[in-house]
Short mmCIF file of C-alpha atoms in Angstrom, two decimals:
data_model
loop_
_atom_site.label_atom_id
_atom_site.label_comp_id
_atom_site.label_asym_id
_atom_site.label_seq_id
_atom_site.Cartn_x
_atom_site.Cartn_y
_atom_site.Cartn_z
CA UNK A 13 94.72 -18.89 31.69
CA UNK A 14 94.75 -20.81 28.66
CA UNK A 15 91.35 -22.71 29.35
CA UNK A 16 89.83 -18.76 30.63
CA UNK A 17 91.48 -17.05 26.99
CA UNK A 18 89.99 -19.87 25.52
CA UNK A 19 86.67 -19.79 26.81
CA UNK A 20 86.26 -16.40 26.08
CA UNK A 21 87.45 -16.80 22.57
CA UNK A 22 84.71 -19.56 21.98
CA UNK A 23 81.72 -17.70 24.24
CA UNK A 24 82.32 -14.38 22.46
CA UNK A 25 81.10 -15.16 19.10
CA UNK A 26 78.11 -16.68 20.80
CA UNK A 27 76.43 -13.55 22.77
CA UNK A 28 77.58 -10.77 19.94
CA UNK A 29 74.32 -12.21 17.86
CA UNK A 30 72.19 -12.32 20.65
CA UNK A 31 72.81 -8.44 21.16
CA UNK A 32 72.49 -7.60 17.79
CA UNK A 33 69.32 -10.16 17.67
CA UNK A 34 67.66 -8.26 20.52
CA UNK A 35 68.43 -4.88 19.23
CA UNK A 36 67.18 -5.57 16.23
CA UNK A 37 63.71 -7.17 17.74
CA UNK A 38 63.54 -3.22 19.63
CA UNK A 39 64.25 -1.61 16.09
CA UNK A 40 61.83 -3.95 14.49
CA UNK A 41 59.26 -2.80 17.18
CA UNK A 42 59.53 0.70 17.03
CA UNK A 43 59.47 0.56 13.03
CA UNK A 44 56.30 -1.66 13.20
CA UNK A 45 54.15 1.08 15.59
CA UNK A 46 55.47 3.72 13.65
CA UNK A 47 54.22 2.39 10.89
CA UNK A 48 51.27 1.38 12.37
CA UNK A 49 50.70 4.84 13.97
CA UNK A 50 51.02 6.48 10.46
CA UNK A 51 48.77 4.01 9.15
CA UNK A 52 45.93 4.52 11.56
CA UNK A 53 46.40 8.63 11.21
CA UNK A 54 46.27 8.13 7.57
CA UNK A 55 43.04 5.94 7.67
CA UNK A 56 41.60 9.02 10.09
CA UNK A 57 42.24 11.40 7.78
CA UNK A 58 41.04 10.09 5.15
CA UNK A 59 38.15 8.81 7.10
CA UNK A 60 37.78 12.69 7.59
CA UNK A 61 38.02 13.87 4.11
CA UNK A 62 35.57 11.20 2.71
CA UNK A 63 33.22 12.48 5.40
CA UNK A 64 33.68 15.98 4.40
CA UNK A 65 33.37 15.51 1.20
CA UNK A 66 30.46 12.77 1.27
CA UNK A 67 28.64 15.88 3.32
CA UNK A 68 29.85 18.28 0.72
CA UNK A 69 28.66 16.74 -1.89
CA UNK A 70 25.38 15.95 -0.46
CA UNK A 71 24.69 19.76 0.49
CA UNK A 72 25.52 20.72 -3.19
CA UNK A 73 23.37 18.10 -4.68
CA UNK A 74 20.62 19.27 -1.95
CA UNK A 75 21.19 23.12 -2.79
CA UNK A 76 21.47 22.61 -6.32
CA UNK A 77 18.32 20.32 -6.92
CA UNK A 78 16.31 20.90 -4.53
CA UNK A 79 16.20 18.16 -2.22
CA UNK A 80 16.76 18.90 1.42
CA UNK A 81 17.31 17.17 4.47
CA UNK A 82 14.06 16.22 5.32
CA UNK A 83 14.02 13.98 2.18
CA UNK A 84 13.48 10.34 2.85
CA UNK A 85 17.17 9.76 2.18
CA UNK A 86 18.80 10.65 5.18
CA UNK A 87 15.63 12.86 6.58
CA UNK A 88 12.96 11.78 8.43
CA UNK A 89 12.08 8.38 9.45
CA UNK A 90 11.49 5.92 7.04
CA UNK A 91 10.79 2.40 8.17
CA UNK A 92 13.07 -0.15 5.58
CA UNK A 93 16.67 0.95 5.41
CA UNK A 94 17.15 1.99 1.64
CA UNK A 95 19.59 -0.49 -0.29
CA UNK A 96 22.03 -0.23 -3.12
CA UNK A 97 19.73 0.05 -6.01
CA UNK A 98 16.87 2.76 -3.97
CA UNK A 99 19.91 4.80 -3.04
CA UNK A 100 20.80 5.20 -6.67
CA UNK A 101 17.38 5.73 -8.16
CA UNK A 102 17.09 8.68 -5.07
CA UNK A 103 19.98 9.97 -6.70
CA UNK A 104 18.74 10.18 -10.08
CA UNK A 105 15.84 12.30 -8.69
CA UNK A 106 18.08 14.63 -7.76
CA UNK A 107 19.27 15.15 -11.38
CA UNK A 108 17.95 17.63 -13.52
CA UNK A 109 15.11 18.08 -16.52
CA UNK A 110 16.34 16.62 -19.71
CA UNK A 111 16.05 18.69 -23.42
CA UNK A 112 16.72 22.24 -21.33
CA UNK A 113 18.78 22.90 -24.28
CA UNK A 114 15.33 21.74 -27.08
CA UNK A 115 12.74 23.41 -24.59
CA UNK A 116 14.98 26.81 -22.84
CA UNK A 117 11.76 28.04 -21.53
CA UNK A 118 8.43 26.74 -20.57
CA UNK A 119 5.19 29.02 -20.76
CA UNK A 120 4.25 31.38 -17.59
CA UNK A 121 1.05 29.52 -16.53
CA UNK A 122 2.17 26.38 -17.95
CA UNK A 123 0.52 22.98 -16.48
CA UNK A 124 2.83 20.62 -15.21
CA UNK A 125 2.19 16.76 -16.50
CA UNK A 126 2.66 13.89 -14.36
CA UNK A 127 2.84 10.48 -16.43
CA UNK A 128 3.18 7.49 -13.60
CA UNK A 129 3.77 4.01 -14.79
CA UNK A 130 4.48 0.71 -13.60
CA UNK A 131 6.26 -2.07 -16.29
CA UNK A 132 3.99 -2.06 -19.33
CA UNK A 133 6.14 -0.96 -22.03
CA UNK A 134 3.51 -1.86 -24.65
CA UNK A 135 1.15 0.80 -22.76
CA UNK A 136 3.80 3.42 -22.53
CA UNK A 137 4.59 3.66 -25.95
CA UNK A 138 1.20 4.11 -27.53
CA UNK A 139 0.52 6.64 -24.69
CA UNK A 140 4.13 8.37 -25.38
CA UNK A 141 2.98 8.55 -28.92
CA UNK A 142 -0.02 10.00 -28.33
CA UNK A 143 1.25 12.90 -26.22
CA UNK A 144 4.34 13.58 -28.23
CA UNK A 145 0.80 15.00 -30.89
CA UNK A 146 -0.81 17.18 -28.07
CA UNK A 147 -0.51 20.60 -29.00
CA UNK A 148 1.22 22.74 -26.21
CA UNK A 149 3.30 19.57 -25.16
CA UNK A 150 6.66 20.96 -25.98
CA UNK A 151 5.24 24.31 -23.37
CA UNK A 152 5.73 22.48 -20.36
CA UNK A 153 7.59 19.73 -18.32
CA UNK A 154 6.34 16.02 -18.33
CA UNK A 155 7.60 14.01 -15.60
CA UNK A 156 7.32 10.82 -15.35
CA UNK A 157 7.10 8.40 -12.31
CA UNK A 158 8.41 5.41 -12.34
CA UNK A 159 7.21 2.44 -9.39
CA UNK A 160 10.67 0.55 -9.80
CA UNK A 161 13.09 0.16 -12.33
CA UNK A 162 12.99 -1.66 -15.35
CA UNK A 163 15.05 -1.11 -18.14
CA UNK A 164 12.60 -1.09 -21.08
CA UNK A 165 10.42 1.49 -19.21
CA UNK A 166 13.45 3.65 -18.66
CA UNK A 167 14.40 3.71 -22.60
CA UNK A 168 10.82 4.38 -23.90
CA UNK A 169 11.00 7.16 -21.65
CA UNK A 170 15.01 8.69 -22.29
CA UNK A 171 13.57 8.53 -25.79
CA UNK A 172 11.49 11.92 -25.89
CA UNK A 173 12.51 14.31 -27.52
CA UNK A 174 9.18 16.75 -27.91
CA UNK A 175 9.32 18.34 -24.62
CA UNK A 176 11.59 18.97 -21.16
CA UNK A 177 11.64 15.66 -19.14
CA UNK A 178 11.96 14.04 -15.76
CA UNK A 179 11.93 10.78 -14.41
CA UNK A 180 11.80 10.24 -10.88
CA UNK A 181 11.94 6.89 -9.38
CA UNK A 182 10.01 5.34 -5.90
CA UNK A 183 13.52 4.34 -4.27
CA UNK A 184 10.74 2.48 -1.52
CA UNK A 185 9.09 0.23 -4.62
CA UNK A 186 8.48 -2.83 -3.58
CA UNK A 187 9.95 -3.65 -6.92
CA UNK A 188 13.02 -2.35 -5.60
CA UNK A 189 13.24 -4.83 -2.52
CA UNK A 190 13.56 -8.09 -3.27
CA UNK A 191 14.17 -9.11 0.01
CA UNK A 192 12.69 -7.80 2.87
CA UNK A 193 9.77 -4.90 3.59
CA UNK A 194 8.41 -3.47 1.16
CA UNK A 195 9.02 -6.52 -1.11
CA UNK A 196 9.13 -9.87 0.01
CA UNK A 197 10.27 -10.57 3.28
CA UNK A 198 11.15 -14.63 3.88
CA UNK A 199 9.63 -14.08 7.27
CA UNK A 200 5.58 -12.70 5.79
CA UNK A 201 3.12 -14.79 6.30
CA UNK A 202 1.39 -15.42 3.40
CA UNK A 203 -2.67 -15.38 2.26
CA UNK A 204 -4.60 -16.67 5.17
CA UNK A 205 -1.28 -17.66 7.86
CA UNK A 206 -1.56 -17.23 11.52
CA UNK A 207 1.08 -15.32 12.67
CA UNK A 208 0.77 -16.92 15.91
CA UNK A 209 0.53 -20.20 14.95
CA UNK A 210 3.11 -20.06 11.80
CA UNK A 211 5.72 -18.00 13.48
CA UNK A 212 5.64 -14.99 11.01
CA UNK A 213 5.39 -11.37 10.47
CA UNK A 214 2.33 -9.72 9.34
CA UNK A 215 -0.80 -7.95 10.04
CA UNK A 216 -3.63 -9.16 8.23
CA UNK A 217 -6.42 -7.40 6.71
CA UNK A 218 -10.33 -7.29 7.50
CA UNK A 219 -10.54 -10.37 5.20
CA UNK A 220 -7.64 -12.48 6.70
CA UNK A 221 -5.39 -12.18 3.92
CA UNK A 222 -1.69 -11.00 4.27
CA UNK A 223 -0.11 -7.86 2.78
CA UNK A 224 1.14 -8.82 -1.69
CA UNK A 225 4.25 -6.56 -2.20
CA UNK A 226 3.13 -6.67 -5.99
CA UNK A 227 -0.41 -5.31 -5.29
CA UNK A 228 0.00 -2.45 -2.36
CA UNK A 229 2.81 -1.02 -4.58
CA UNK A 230 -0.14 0.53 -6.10
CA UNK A 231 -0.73 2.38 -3.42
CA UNK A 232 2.25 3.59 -2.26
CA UNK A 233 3.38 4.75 -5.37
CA UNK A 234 0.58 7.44 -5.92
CA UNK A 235 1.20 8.50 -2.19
CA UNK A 236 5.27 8.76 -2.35
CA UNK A 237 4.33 10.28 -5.98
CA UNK A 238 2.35 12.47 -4.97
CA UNK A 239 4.40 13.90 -1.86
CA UNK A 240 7.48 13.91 -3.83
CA UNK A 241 5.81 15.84 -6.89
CA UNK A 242 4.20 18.80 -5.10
CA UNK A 243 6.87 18.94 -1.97
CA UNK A 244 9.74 17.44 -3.16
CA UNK A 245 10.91 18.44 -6.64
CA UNK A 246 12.59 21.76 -6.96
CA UNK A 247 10.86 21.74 -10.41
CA UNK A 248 7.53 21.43 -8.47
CA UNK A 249 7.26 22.16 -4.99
CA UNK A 250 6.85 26.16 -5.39
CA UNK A 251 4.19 25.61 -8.38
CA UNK A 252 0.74 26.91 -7.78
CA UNK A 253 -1.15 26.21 -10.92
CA UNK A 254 -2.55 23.13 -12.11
CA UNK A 255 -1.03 19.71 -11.75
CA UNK A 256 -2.31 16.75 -14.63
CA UNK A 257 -1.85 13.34 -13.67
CA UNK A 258 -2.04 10.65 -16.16
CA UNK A 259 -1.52 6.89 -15.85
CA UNK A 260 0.45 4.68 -18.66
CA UNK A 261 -2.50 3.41 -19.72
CA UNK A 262 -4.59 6.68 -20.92
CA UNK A 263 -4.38 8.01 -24.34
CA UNK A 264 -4.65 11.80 -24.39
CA UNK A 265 -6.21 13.37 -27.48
CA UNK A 266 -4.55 16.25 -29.21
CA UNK A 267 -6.54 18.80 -27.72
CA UNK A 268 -5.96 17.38 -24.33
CA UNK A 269 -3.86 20.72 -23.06
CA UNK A 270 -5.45 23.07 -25.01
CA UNK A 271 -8.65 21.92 -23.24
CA UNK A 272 -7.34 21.52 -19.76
CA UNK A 273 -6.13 25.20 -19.91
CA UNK A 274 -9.07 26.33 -20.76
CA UNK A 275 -11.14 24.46 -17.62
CA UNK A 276 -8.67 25.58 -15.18
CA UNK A 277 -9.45 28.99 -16.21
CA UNK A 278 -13.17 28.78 -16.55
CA UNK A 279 -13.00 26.51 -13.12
CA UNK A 280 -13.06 29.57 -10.77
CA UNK A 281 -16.05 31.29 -12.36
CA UNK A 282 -17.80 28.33 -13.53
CA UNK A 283 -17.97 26.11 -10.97
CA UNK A 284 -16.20 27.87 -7.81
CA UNK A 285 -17.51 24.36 -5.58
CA UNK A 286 -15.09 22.12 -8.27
CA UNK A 287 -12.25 20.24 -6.74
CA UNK A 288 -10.75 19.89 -10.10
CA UNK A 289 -10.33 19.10 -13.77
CA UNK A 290 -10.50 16.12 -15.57
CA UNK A 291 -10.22 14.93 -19.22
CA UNK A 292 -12.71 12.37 -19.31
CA UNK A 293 -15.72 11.48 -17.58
CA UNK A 294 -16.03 9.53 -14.35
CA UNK A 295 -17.47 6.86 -16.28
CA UNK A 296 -14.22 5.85 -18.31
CA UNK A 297 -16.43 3.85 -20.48
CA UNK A 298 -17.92 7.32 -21.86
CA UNK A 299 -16.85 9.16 -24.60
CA UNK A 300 -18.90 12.14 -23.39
CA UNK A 301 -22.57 13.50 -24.08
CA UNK A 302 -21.33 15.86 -26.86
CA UNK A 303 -23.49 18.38 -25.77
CA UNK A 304 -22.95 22.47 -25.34
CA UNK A 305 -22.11 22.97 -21.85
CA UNK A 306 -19.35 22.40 -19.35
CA UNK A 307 -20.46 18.81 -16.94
CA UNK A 308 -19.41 19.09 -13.50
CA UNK A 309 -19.66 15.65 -12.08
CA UNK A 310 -17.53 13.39 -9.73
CA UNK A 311 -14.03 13.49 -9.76
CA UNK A 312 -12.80 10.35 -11.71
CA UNK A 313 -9.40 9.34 -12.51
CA UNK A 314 -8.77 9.73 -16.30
CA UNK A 315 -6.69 12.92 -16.71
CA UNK A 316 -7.39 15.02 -13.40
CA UNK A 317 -6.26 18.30 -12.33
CA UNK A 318 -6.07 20.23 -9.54
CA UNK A 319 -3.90 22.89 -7.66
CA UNK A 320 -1.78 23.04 -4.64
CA UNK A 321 -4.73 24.17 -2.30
CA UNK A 322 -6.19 21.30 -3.46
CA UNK A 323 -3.51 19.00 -2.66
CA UNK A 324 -3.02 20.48 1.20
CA UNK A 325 -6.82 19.00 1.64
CA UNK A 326 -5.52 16.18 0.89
CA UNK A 327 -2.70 15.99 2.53
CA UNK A 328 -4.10 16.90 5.80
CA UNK A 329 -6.09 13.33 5.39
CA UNK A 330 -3.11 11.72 5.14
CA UNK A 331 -4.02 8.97 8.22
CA UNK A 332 -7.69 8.58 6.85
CA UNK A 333 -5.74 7.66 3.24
CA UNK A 334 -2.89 6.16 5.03
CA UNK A 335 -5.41 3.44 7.37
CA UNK A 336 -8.22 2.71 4.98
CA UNK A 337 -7.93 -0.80 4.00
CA UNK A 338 -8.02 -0.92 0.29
CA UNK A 339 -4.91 -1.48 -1.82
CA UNK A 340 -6.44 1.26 -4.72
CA UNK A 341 -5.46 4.90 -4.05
CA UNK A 342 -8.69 6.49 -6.35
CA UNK A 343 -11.11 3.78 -4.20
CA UNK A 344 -9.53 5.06 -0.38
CA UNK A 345 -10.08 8.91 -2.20
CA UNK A 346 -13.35 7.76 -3.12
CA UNK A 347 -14.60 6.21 -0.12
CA UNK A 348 -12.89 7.46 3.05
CA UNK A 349 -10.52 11.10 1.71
CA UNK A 350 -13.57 13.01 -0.05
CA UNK A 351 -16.42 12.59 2.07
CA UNK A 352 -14.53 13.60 4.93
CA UNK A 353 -13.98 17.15 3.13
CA UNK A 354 -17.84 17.84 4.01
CA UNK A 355 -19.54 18.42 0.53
CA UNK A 356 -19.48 17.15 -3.17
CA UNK A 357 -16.17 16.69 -4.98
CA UNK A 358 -16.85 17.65 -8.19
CA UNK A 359 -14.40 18.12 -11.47
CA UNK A 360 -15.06 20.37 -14.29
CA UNK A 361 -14.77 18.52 -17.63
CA UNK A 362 -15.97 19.20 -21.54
CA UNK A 363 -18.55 17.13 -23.37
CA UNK A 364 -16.27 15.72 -24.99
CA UNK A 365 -13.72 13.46 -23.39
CA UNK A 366 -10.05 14.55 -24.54
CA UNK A 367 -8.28 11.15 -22.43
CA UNK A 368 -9.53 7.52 -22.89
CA UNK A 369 -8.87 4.74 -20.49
CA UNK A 370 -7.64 1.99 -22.73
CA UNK A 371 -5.97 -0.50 -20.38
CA UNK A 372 -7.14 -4.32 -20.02
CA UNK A 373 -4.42 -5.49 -17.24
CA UNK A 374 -3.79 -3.40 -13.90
CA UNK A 375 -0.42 -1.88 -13.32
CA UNK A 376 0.62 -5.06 -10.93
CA UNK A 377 0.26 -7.49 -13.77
CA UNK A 378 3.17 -6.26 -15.66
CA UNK A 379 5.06 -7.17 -18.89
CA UNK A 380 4.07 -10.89 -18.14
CA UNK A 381 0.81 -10.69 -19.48
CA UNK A 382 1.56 -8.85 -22.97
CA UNK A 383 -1.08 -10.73 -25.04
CA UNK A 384 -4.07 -10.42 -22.48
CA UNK A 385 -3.20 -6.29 -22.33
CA UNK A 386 -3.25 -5.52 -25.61
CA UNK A 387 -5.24 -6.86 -28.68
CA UNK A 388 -2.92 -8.05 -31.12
CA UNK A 389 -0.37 -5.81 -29.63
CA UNK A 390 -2.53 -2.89 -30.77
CA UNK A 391 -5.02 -0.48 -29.49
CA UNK A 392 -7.75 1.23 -31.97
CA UNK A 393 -8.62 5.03 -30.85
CA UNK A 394 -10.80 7.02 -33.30
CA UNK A 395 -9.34 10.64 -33.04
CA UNK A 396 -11.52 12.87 -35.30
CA UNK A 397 -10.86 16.44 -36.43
CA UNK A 398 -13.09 17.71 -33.24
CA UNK A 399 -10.24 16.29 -30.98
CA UNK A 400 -7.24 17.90 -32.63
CA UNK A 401 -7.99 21.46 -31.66
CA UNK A 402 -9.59 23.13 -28.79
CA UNK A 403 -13.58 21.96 -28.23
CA UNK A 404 -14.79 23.67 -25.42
CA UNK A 405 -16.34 27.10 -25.59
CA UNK A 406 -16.63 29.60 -22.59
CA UNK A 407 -20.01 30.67 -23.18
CA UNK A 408 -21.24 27.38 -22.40
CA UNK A 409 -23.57 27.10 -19.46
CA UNK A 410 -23.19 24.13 -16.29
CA UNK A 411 -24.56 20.87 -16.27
CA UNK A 412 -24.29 19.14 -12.81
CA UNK A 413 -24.15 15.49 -12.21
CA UNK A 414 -25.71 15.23 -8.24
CA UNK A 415 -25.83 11.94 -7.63
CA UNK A 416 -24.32 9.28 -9.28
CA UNK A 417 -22.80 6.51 -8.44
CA UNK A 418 -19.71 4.63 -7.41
CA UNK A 419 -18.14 4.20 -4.00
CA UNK A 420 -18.98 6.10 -1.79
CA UNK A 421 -18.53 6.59 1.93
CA UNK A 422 -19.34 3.83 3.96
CA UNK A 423 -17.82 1.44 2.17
CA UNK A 424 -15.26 -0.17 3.50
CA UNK A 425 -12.83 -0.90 1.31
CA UNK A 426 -11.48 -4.15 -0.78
CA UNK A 427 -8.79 -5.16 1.54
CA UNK A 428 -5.10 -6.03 1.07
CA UNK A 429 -3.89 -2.98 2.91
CA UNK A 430 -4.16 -4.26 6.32
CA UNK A 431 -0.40 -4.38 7.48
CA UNK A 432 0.81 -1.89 9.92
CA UNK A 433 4.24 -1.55 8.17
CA UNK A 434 2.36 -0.43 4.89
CA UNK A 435 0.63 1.67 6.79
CA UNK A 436 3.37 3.24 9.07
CA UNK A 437 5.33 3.57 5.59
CA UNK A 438 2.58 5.72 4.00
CA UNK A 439 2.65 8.13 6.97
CA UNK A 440 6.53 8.55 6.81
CA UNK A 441 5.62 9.18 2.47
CA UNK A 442 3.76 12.36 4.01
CA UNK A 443 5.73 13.88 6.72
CA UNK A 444 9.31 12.99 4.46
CA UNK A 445 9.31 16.37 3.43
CA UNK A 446 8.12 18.47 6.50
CA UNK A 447 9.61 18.83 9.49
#
């Protein structure tokens, strides 16, 4: 009895812990997939609500600017996948004008003005100078396209003040991709490679050289700009007038507006066969002939105009522009987009040129090469009384320009657009906002 009273006195303390051990391991248990259960509905929830809101947010950026789904940015296919930096500059086109509250109202039949630049700051300011003295300027909207981002660009351009402004961004620059399509992709072959025989990616063009990211951003700037500009914007995409594009690089005279208004209105009765107006001749070496009467004549690329009927021609040639193997968007117009319209392309200009072409670098040479753009970091344009007012009269009779010459069709093109992705991307720049 004694050993059994025993026993049990010295075996109970022993299993009491295990109990409470093993109870506690069950308690533990259901604690832990409680927890873990509230943890995981939590995380759906607010998986949920980011979603909804993410979508909310979206659809009230979309309805408020303009920007639907069949933008590039989440719409329809767009070969590379858009990275930190594109999906913020796609978001700043989605913002809008700046100085509503300096410029309330622009005019009725006011022309829109499309400034599209590249990285020469040097450029940009003598050509922001120069339009912050055309008359009219502070009458209508100026927005400017940027190919990238760079941070001197963006402050010359947050810094006017003389008339409503806004900057959109190519959020598919190769300037925006510094790795991989459209910029540089470790895998390219590069200049003359075999793809075949160097195990890399790339489709060369009719001269055996392999796509530069530096040089076909050219290209698919105007395109995307283009697209974007007259179906894109809210600001832009219900706009029937007149369009001007200008390039960093062109100085526009005082009179510049005054005179463009006046040749879209005159275009119609004028010269009904005109594509177009432009502020300088085709010959950007020309000041003009200074005579009395209205030149119709090629269309060049100094200061052109034209409407949205205009821009659905071109448009429609969207695989001729898109497959022509030239890295230059006015050479591919030149050569392979006009002539397949059937007839002359001409513009309707004065005889006296209101733009002037003052660039020495092209856009893809950049900041870098400061001191070979610009003579002693200045450029010298004589602007004379004539060019601060209006100079063209309505009175004056046509003078056409037949032939002349240029490129023309037939020729096929300088190369460096030869890769199918460049090409594939073009074609998604024109369908990204149709469905």
């Amino acid at each position: 009895m004694c050993r059994m009273a025993c026993a049990v006195k010295v075996m109970a303390p022993q299993k009491k812990p295990r109990i409470r051990d093993a109870a506690l391991r069950r308690l533990l248990s259901v604690v832990l997939i409680t927890l873990l259960a509230v943890v995981l509905l939590i995380s759906v929830l607010r998986t949920n609500l980011n979603s909804d809101a993410l979508t909310r947010n979206s659809n009230e950026i979309d309805e408020t600017y303009g920007v639907g789904s069949n933008y590039s940015f989440g719409g329809r296919k767009i070969v590379p996948v858009l990275n930190e930096l594109s999906i913020l500059l796609e978001k700043r086109n989605r913002l809008p004008p700046r100085n509503i509250d300096l410029f309330p109202n622009l005019s009725k039949d006011h022309i829109t003005i499309v400034l599209y630049v590249h990285n020469r700051p040097q450029y940009l300011q003598i050509v922001v100078q120069s339009l912050s003295q055309v008359i009219g300027i502070n009458e209508t909207l100026l927005i400017v396209s940027h190919d990238g981002y760079f941070e001197e660009m963006n402050k010359i351009v947050e810094g006017i003040k003389f008339c409503r402004l806004k900057q959109i961004y190519a959020p598919y620059s190769p300037h925006v991709f510094p790795v991989g399509f459209p910029g540089v992709s470790p895998a390219d072959c590069r200049d003359k490679e075999n793809p075949n025989k160097n195990h890399c990616e790339g489709t060369a063009d009719q001269y055996g050289n392999h796509r530069s990211p530096k040089i076909v951003s050219l290209k698919h700037h105007w395109w995307w700009m283009m697209n974007t500009v007259w179906d894109g914007l809210k600001e832009t995409n219900q706009h029937s007038g007149h369009i001007l594009f200008i390039e960093e690089d062109h100085f526009i005279f005082p009179n510049a507006y005054r005179n463009l208004q006046l040749l879209t209105k005159l275009k119609h009765k004028k010269c009904p066969n005109c594509y177009a107006a432009n502020l300088a001749p085709f010959d950007v070496k020309s000041r003009g002939e200074g005579w009395e009467s209205l030149i119709a004549e090629r269309m060049g690329n100094v200061g052109y105009a034209f409407n949205r009927t205009i821009w659905r021609k071109i448009h429609r040639k969207a695989r001729e522009f898109c497959f022509f193997d030239d890295y230059n968007w006015d050479i591919t117009m030149w050569a392979t987009v006009y002539p397949s319209f059937g007839g002359p392309v001409y513009s309707l200009r004065g005889p006296r040129t209101s733009a002037v072409h003052f660039g020495k670098c092209g856009l893809h040479q950049g900041q870098g090469e400061k001191a070979a753009c610009i003579d002693n970091g200045m450029v010298k344009i004589e602007v004379e009384e004539t060019d601060k007012v209006a100079n063209i009269k309505p009175d004056w009779k046509l003078h056409v320009y037949r032939h002349q010459t240029g490129y023309q069709a037939g020729f096929k093109g300088w190369g460096g657009w030869g890769d199918v992705r460049d090409r594939q991307l073009c074609l998604d720049f024109a369908n990204m906002y149709h469905t």
